[in-house]
């Protein structure tokens, strides 16, 4: 009988774990000078583990960075080859697509 893939130890080697083995906890306490070899290995204090999440950057910033342009503070700079919008052309309204997103129902005011 073979071992299930989720139970193999090699698959979890690099994963974040909040619960540590006793030797891992002792190692961290020893590095922080909170445990010495004379102390008991039982009744160890809790060791706080923090998992850091890396936020993904906006796609606009990635595109600008790939092309070599430096985005302005708070907004992405237009690409060098991009044409400027015509004077008569207005930008689409912020709520232009809300009717379709709401299932096509419109409210009647009366």
mmCIF file of C-alpha atoms in Angstrom, residues 13-89:
data_model
loop_
_atom_site.group_PDB
_atom_site.id
_atom_site.type_symbol
_atom_site.label_atom_id
_atom_site.label_comp_id
_atom_site.label_asym_id
_atom_site.label_seq_id
_atom_site.Cartn_x
_atom_site.Cartn_y
_atom_site.Cartn_z
ATOM 1 C CA UNK A 13 8.811 21.006 4.042
ATOM 2 C CA UNK A 14 8.635 24.653 2.984
ATOM 3 C CA UNK A 15 5.084 25.370 4.128
ATOM 4 C CA UNK A 16 4.296 27.734 6.994
ATOM 5 C CA UNK A 17 3.281 25.982 10.204
ATOM 6 C CA UNK A 18 1.921 27.722 13.281
ATOM 7 C CA UNK A 19 2.439 24.700 15.552
ATOM 8 C CA UNK A 20 6.070 23.772 16.152
ATOM 9 C CA UNK A 21 7.765 20.623 17.376
ATOM 10 C CA UNK A 22 9.450 20.891 20.768
ATOM 11 C CA UNK A 23 12.966 21.038 19.294
ATOM 12 C CA UNK A 24 11.913 23.819 16.890
ATOM 13 C CA UNK A 25 10.422 25.812 19.746
ATOM 14 C CA UNK A 26 13.584 25.328 21.836
ATOM 15 C CA UNK A 27 15.721 26.432 18.891
ATOM 16 C CA UNK A 28 13.766 29.680 18.498
ATOM 17 C CA UNK A 29 13.778 30.361 22.254
ATOM 18 C CA UNK A 30 17.527 29.684 22.378
ATOM 19 C CA UNK A 31 18.152 32.145 19.521
ATOM 20 C CA UNK A 32 16.156 34.810 21.407
ATOM 21 C CA UNK A 33 18.076 34.055 24.648
ATOM 22 C CA UNK A 34 14.857 33.034 26.433
ATOM 23 C CA UNK A 35 15.960 29.448 27.167
ATOM 24 C CA UNK A 36 19.151 27.864 28.455
ATOM 25 C CA UNK A 37 20.229 24.221 28.520
ATOM 26 C CA UNK A 38 19.795 24.097 32.308
ATOM 27 C CA UNK A 39 16.034 24.709 31.990
ATOM 28 C CA UNK A 40 13.475 21.980 31.508
ATOM 29 C CA UNK A 41 12.178 21.118 28.054
ATOM 30 C CA UNK A 42 8.682 20.817 29.514
ATOM 31 C CA UNK A 43 6.391 23.792 30.102
ATOM 32 C CA UNK A 44 7.999 25.962 27.436
ATOM 33 C CA UNK A 45 6.537 29.414 26.782
ATOM 34 C CA UNK A 46 4.536 30.056 23.638
ATOM 35 C CA UNK A 47 6.410 31.109 20.515
ATOM 36 C CA UNK A 48 4.556 33.500 18.257
ATOM 37 C CA UNK A 49 4.784 32.741 14.537
ATOM 38 C CA UNK A 50 3.736 35.392 12.028
ATOM 39 C CA UNK A 51 2.989 34.631 8.415
ATOM 40 C CA UNK A 52 3.713 37.508 6.072
ATOM 41 C CA UNK A 53 1.542 37.991 3.017
ATOM 42 C CA UNK A 54 2.975 39.717 -0.004
ATOM 43 C CA UNK A 55 0.402 41.940 -1.644
ATOM 44 C CA UNK A 56 0.148 41.800 -5.402
ATOM 45 C CA UNK A 57 0.763 45.059 -7.231
ATOM 46 C CA UNK A 58 -1.711 46.471 -9.693
ATOM 47 C CA UNK A 59 -1.395 45.350 -13.303
ATOM 48 C CA UNK A 60 -0.917 48.949 -14.466
ATOM 49 C CA UNK A 61 2.203 49.338 -12.369
ATOM 50 C CA UNK A 62 3.592 46.060 -13.671
ATOM 51 C CA UNK A 63 3.021 47.089 -17.285
ATOM 52 C CA UNK A 64 4.632 50.476 -16.701
ATOM 53 C CA UNK A 65 7.592 48.877 -14.953
ATOM 54 C CA UNK A 66 8.031 46.390 -17.789
ATOM 55 C CA UNK A 67 8.162 49.175 -20.354
ATOM 56 C CA UNK A 68 10.647 51.176 -18.293
ATOM 57 C CA UNK A 69 8.326 54.086 -17.482
ATOM 58 C CA UNK A 70 8.209 55.344 -13.917
ATOM 59 C CA UNK A 71 4.603 55.735 -12.681
ATOM 60 C CA UNK A 72 3.636 58.985 -11.010
ATOM 61 C CA UNK A 73 2.727 58.934 -7.343
ATOM 62 C CA UNK A 74 -0.797 57.556 -6.923
ATOM 63 C CA UNK A 75 -1.368 56.786 -10.612
ATOM 64 C CA UNK A 76 0.315 54.895 -13.395
ATOM 65 C CA UNK A 77 1.991 56.936 -16.134
ATOM 66 C CA UNK A 78 0.742 56.428 -19.698
ATOM 67 C CA UNK A 79 2.883 54.272 -21.942
ATOM 68 C CA UNK A 80 5.164 56.066 -24.390
ATOM 69 C CA UNK A 81 3.355 54.740 -27.483
ATOM 70 C CA UNK A 82 -0.152 55.334 -26.136
ATOM 71 C CA UNK A 83 -2.205 57.983 -27.886
ATOM 72 C CA UNK A 84 -3.825 60.758 -25.862
ATOM 73 C CA UNK A 85 -7.655 60.717 -25.801
ATOM 74 C CA UNK A 86 -9.388 63.090 -28.184
ATOM 75 C CA UNK A 87 -10.604 66.403 -26.803
ATOM 76 C CA UNK A 88 -14.276 65.624 -27.477
ATOM 77 C CA UNK A 89 -14.065 62.088 -26.086
#
